Amino acid sequence: MSKPAYKRVLLKLSGEALMGDDAYGINRGTIERMVADVAEVAKLGVELAIVIGGGNIFRGVAPGAQGMDRATADYMGMLATVMNALALADAMRHVGITARVMSAIGIEQVVEPYVRPKALQYLEEGKVVVFAAGTGNPFFTTDTAAALRGSEVSAEIVLKATKVDGVYTADPKKDPNATLYSSISFDEAIAKHLQVMDATAFALCRDQKLPIKVFSITKPGALKRVIMGEDEGTLVHV
Ligand SMILES: Nc1ncnc2c1ncn2[C@@H]1O[C@H](COP(=O)(O)OP(=O)(O)OP(=O)(O)O)[C@@H](O)[C@H]1O
Ligand SMILES: O=c1ccn([C@@H]2O[C@H](COP(=O)(O)O)[C@@H](O)[C@H]2O)c(=O)[nH]1
């Protein structure tokens, strides 16, 4: 039987994808499907560190944040990711996966703080680690948190599980003529201002020689195919 292509990965899960067809929030069926995909690869023995986005909650409250100072709005966004992380860990518990949530901002009564050696210990023990609250700093994104935590835990690759099936020449949701790359270099993705991830995340991964795979979290079996090293999504490389 073929073996997974990776021993340790950083999986960036789209917050927005969690809302499924709803206007915002967490759709029960969607989170269950996502967790079933995660459980399938965790059971293969792959060490999984997860960063979850917050768009499903944050974009729902965004109109109320209009006129607010940017840093305050960003802290609200980070808190949204904590809610998603808690929901994700709870859904994993239901399917027999042990997960630990670690937050980049101090809210000890709710979740334990991010401590790198502890995160590494959990991964070595086979627990799934969910990194909440992004980088802990405003003016960043959870994509950058994925690049940062992926580098810190020495993941072999960042897997960006999102709503589109890879990196396109333009946003495929806006441009019907956009075409899919099977691979692209960091320099080209940055130079072409491809918005599928922010430039800070691309630059950090490039500097750390940490490849990124962008693929669809809504496509059945895609996560497993990526983990098995099969042809799926777009590879962003040095
Ligand atoms: N060149 C491109 N190729 C692919 N997708 C692109 C491109 N440019 C823009 N996009 C958009 O980027 C989106 C993915 O990035 P985004 O960070 O917005 O979402 P996410 O990471 O899935 O969600 P969240 O921020 O809630 O975690 C896609 O849904 C797509 O519409
Ligand atoms: O390091 C970070 C991560 C996130 N934020 C804020 O949270 C929201 C939601 O994150 P997404 O990456 O868009 O899912 C983001 O828009 C920021 O406002 C942050 O400030 N710092």
mmCIF file with all atom_site columns, C-alpha atoms and ligand atoms in Angstrom, residues 12-19 51-59 81 84 141-143 160-174 178-181 189 192-198 202 214-215 217 234, ligand 1:
data_model
loop_
_atom_site.group_PDB
_atom_site.id
_atom_site.type_symbol
_atom_site.label_atom_id
_atom_site.label_alt_id
_atom_site.label_comp_id
_atom_site.label_asym_id
_atom_site.label_entity_id
_atom_site.label_seq_id
_atom_site.pdbx_PDB_ins_code
_atom_site.Cartn_x
_atom_site.Cartn_y
_atom_site.Cartn_z
_atom_site.occupancy
_atom_site.B_iso_or_equiv
_atom_site.pdbx_formal_charge
_atom_site.auth_seq_id
_atom_site.auth_comp_id
_atom_site.auth_asym_id
_atom_site.auth_atom_id
_atom_site.pdbx_PDB_model_num
ATOM   1  C CA  . LYS A 1 12  ? -4.609  25.998 6.585   1.00 0.00 ? 12  LYS A CA  1
ATOM   2  C CA  . LEU A 1 13  ? -8.368  25.530 6.650   1.00 0.00 ? 13  LEU A CA  1
ATOM   3  C CA  . SER A 1 14  ? -10.535 28.224 5.121   1.00 0.00 ? 14  SER A CA  1
ATOM   4  C CA  . GLY A 1 15  ? -12.795 29.924 7.628   1.00 0.00 ? 15  GLY A CA  1
ATOM   5  C CA  . GLU A 1 16  ? -15.132 30.992 4.863   1.00 0.00 ? 16  GLU A CA  1
ATOM   6  C CA  . ALA A 1 17  ? -15.549 27.421 3.638   1.00 0.00 ? 17  ALA A CA  1
ATOM   7  C CA  . LEU A 1 18  ? -16.953 26.498 7.083   1.00 0.00 ? 18  LEU A CA  1
ATOM   8  C CA  . MET A 1 19  ? -20.150 28.406 6.421   1.00 0.00 ? 19  MET A CA  1
ATOM   9  C CA  . VAL A 1 51  ? -4.470  27.012 11.264  1.00 0.00 ? 51  VAL A CA  1
ATOM   10 C CA  . ILE A 1 52  ? -8.086  27.988 10.792  1.00 0.00 ? 52  ILE A CA  1
ATOM   11 C CA  . GLY A 1 53  ? -9.315  31.229 9.228   1.00 0.00 ? 53  GLY A CA  1
ATOM   12 C CA  . GLY A 1 54  ? -12.112 33.433 10.513  1.00 0.00 ? 54  GLY A CA  1
ATOM   13 C CA  . GLY A 1 55  ? -13.868 34.774 7.421   1.00 0.00 ? 55  GLY A CA  1
ATOM   14 C CA  . ASN A 1 56  ? -17.108 32.851 8.099   1.00 0.00 ? 56  ASN A CA  1
ATOM   15 C CA  . ILE A 1 57  ? -17.664 34.786 11.339  1.00 0.00 ? 57  ILE A CA  1
ATOM   16 C CA  . PHE A 1 58  ? -15.646 37.928 10.791  1.00 0.00 ? 58  PHE A CA  1
ATOM   17 C CA  . ARG A 1 59  ? -17.132 38.842 7.411   1.00 0.00 ? 59  ARG A CA  1
ATOM   18 C CA  . THR A 1 81  ? -10.656 32.142 14.574  1.00 0.00 ? 81  THR A CA  1
ATOM   19 C CA  . ASN A 1 84  ? -13.704 28.192 14.747  1.00 0.00 ? 84  ASN A CA  1
ATOM   20 C CA  . THR A 1 141 ? -3.859  37.137 8.180   1.00 0.00 ? 141 THR A CA  1
ATOM   21 C CA  . THR A 1 142 ? -4.281  33.495 9.015   1.00 0.00 ? 142 THR A CA  1
ATOM   22 C CA  . ASP A 1 143 ? -2.421  32.651 5.784   1.00 0.00 ? 143 ASP A CA  1
ATOM   23 C CA  . LYS A 1 160 ? -3.985  25.762 1.830   1.00 0.00 ? 160 LYS A CA  1
ATOM   24 C CA  . ALA A 1 161 ? -7.439  24.190 1.782   1.00 0.00 ? 161 ALA A CA  1
ATOM   25 C CA  . THR A 1 162 ? -9.739  26.801 0.312   1.00 0.00 ? 162 THR A CA  1
ATOM   26 C CA  . LYS A 1 163 ? -12.855 27.364 -1.800  1.00 0.00 ? 163 LYS A CA  1
ATOM   27 C CA  . VAL A 1 164 ? -11.110 27.135 -5.185  1.00 0.00 ? 164 VAL A CA  1
ATOM   28 C CA  . ASP A 1 165 ? -9.160  24.191 -6.564  1.00 0.00 ? 165 ASP A CA  1
ATOM   29 C CA  . GLY A 1 166 ? -5.811  25.936 -6.988  1.00 0.00 ? 166 GLY A CA  1
ATOM   30 C CA  . VAL A 1 167 ? -4.005  29.079 -8.073  1.00 0.00 ? 167 VAL A CA  1
ATOM   31 C CA  . TYR A 1 168 ? -5.381  30.712 -11.224 1.00 0.00 ? 168 TYR A CA  1
ATOM   32 C CA  . THR A 1 169 ? -4.098  33.442 -13.517 1.00 0.00 ? 169 THR A CA  1
ATOM   33 C CA  . ALA A 1 170 ? -6.808  35.643 -11.929 1.00 0.00 ? 170 ALA A CA  1
ATOM   34 C CA  . ASP A 1 171 ? -9.527  35.194 -9.318  1.00 0.00 ? 171 ASP A CA  1
ATOM   35 C CA  . PRO A 1 172 ? -11.682 32.436 -10.905 1.00 0.00 ? 172 PRO A CA  1
ATOM   36 C CA  . LYS A 1 173 ? -14.720 33.719 -9.015  1.00 0.00 ? 173 LYS A CA  1
ATOM   37 C CA  . LYS A 1 174 ? -14.452 37.007 -10.908 1.00 0.00 ? 174 LYS A CA  1
ATOM   38 C CA  . ALA A 1 178 ? -8.826  32.465 -15.626 1.00 0.00 ? 178 ALA A CA  1
ATOM   39 C CA  . THR A 1 179 ? -6.724  29.319 -16.069 1.00 0.00 ? 179 THR A CA  1
ATOM   40 C CA  . LEU A 1 180 ? -5.299  26.994 -13.422 1.00 0.00 ? 180 LEU A CA  1
ATOM   41 C CA  . TYR A 1 181 ? -1.568  26.634 -12.731 1.00 0.00 ? 181 TYR A CA  1
ATOM   42 C CA  . ALA A 1 189 ? 2.915   34.496 -7.690  1.00 0.00 ? 189 ALA A CA  1
ATOM   43 C CA  . LYS A 1 192 ? 1.652   38.764 -10.583 1.00 0.00 ? 192 LYS A CA  1
ATOM   44 C CA  . HIS A 1 193 ? -0.115  39.861 -7.381  1.00 0.00 ? 193 HIS A CA  1
ATOM   45 C CA  . LEU A 1 194 ? -2.152  36.647 -7.284  1.00 0.00 ? 194 LEU A CA  1
ATOM   46 C CA  . GLN A 1 195 ? -4.561  37.216 -4.410  1.00 0.00 ? 195 GLN A CA  1
ATOM   47 C CA  . VAL A 1 196 ? -5.186  33.614 -3.389  1.00 0.00 ? 196 VAL A CA  1
ATOM   48 C CA  . MET A 1 197 ? -2.765  34.218 -0.477  1.00 0.00 ? 197 MET A CA  1
ATOM   49 C CA  . ASP A 1 198 ? -1.264  37.424 0.795   1.00 0.00 ? 198 ASP A CA  1
ATOM   50 C CA  . PHE A 1 202 ? 4.163   33.831 0.115   1.00 0.00 ? 202 PHE A CA  1
ATOM   51 C CA  . VAL A 1 214 ? -3.420  25.188 -2.789  1.00 0.00 ? 214 VAL A CA  1
ATOM   52 C CA  . PHE A 1 215 ? -6.448  22.932 -3.269  1.00 0.00 ? 215 PHE A CA  1
ATOM   53 C CA  . ILE A 1 217 ? -11.529 21.687 0.677   1.00 0.00 ? 217 ILE A CA  1
ATOM   54 C CA  . THR A 1 234 ? -1.390  23.930 -7.416  1.00 0.00 ? 234 THR A CA  1
HETATM 55 N N1  . LIG B 2 .   ? -5.301  34.071 -8.649  1.00 0.00 ? 1   LIG B N1  1
HETATM 56 C C1  . LIG B 2 .   ? -6.159  33.460 -7.852  1.00 0.00 ? 1   LIG B C1  1
HETATM 57 N N2  . LIG B 2 .   ? -6.263  32.111 -7.863  1.00 0.00 ? 1   LIG B N2  1
HETATM 58 C C2  . LIG B 2 .   ? -7.127  31.470 -7.038  1.00 0.00 ? 1   LIG B C2  1
HETATM 59 N N3  . LIG B 2 .   ? -7.949  32.114 -6.168  1.00 0.00 ? 1   LIG B N3  1
HETATM 60 C C3  . LIG B 2 .   ? -7.886  33.467 -6.124  1.00 0.00 ? 1   LIG B C3  1
HETATM 61 C C4  . LIG B 2 .   ? -6.995  34.195 -6.965  1.00 0.00 ? 1   LIG B C4  1
HETATM 62 N N4  . LIG B 2 .   ? -7.148  35.515 -6.682  1.00 0.00 ? 1   LIG B N4  1
HETATM 63 C C5  . LIG B 2 .   ? -8.069  35.618 -5.749  1.00 0.00 ? 1   LIG B C5  1
HETATM 64 N N5  . LIG B 2 .   ? -8.538  34.393 -5.391  1.00 0.00 ? 1   LIG B N5  1
HETATM 65 C C6  . LIG B 2 .   ? -9.557  34.171 -4.355  1.00 0.00 ? 1   LIG B C6  1
HETATM 66 O O1  . LIG B 2 .   ? -8.885  33.863 -3.141  1.00 0.00 ? 1   LIG B O1  1
HETATM 67 C C7  . LIG B 2 .   ? -9.794  33.104 -2.330  1.00 0.00 ? 1   LIG B C7  1
HETATM 68 C C8  . LIG B 2 .   ? -9.040  32.321 -1.280  1.00 0.00 ? 1   LIG B C8  1
HETATM 69 O O2  . LIG B 2 .   ? -8.401  33.148 -0.372  1.00 0.00 ? 1   LIG B O2  1
HETATM 70 P P1  . LIG B 2 .   ? -9.053  33.750 0.984   1.00 0.00 ? 1   LIG B P1  1
HETATM 71 O O3  . LIG B 2 .   ? -7.900  34.025 1.875   1.00 0.00 ? 1   LIG B O3  1
HETATM 72 O O4  . LIG B 2 .   ? -9.972  34.855 0.643   1.00 0.00 ? 1   LIG B O4  1
HETATM 73 O O5  . LIG B 2 .   ? -9.985  32.646 1.518   1.00 0.00 ? 1   LIG B O5  1
HETATM 74 P P2  . LIG B 2 .   ? -9.787  31.466 2.538   1.00 0.00 ? 1   LIG B P2  1
HETATM 75 O O6  . LIG B 2 .   ? -8.381  31.364 2.988   1.00 0.00 ? 1   LIG B O6  1
HETATM 76 O O7  . LIG B 2 .   ? -10.373 30.308 1.832   1.00 0.00 ? 1   LIG B O7  1
HETATM 77 O O8  . LIG B 2 .   ? -10.762 31.926 3.710   1.00 0.00 ? 1   LIG B O8  1
HETATM 78 P P3  . LIG B 2 .   ? -10.439 32.543 5.155   1.00 0.00 ? 1   LIG B P3  1
HETATM 79 O O9  . LIG B 2 .   ? -9.746  33.861 4.937   1.00 0.00 ? 1   LIG B O9  1
HETATM 80 O O10 . LIG B 2 .   ? -11.780 32.690 5.767   1.00 0.00 ? 1   LIG B O10 1
HETATM 81 O O11 . LIG B 2 .   ? -9.609  31.541 5.856   1.00 0.00 ? 1   LIG B O11 1
HETATM 82 C C9  . LIG B 2 .   ? -10.481 32.210 -3.338  1.00 0.00 ? 1   LIG B C9  1
HETATM 83 O O12 . LIG B 2 .   ? -11.758 31.840 -2.902  1.00 0.00 ? 1   LIG B O12 1
HETATM 84 C C10 . LIG B 2 .   ? -10.517 33.025 -4.636  1.00 0.00 ? 1   LIG B C10 1
HETATM 85 O O13 . LIG B 2 .   ? -11.801 33.537 -4.898  1.00 0.00 ? 1   LIG B O13 1
#
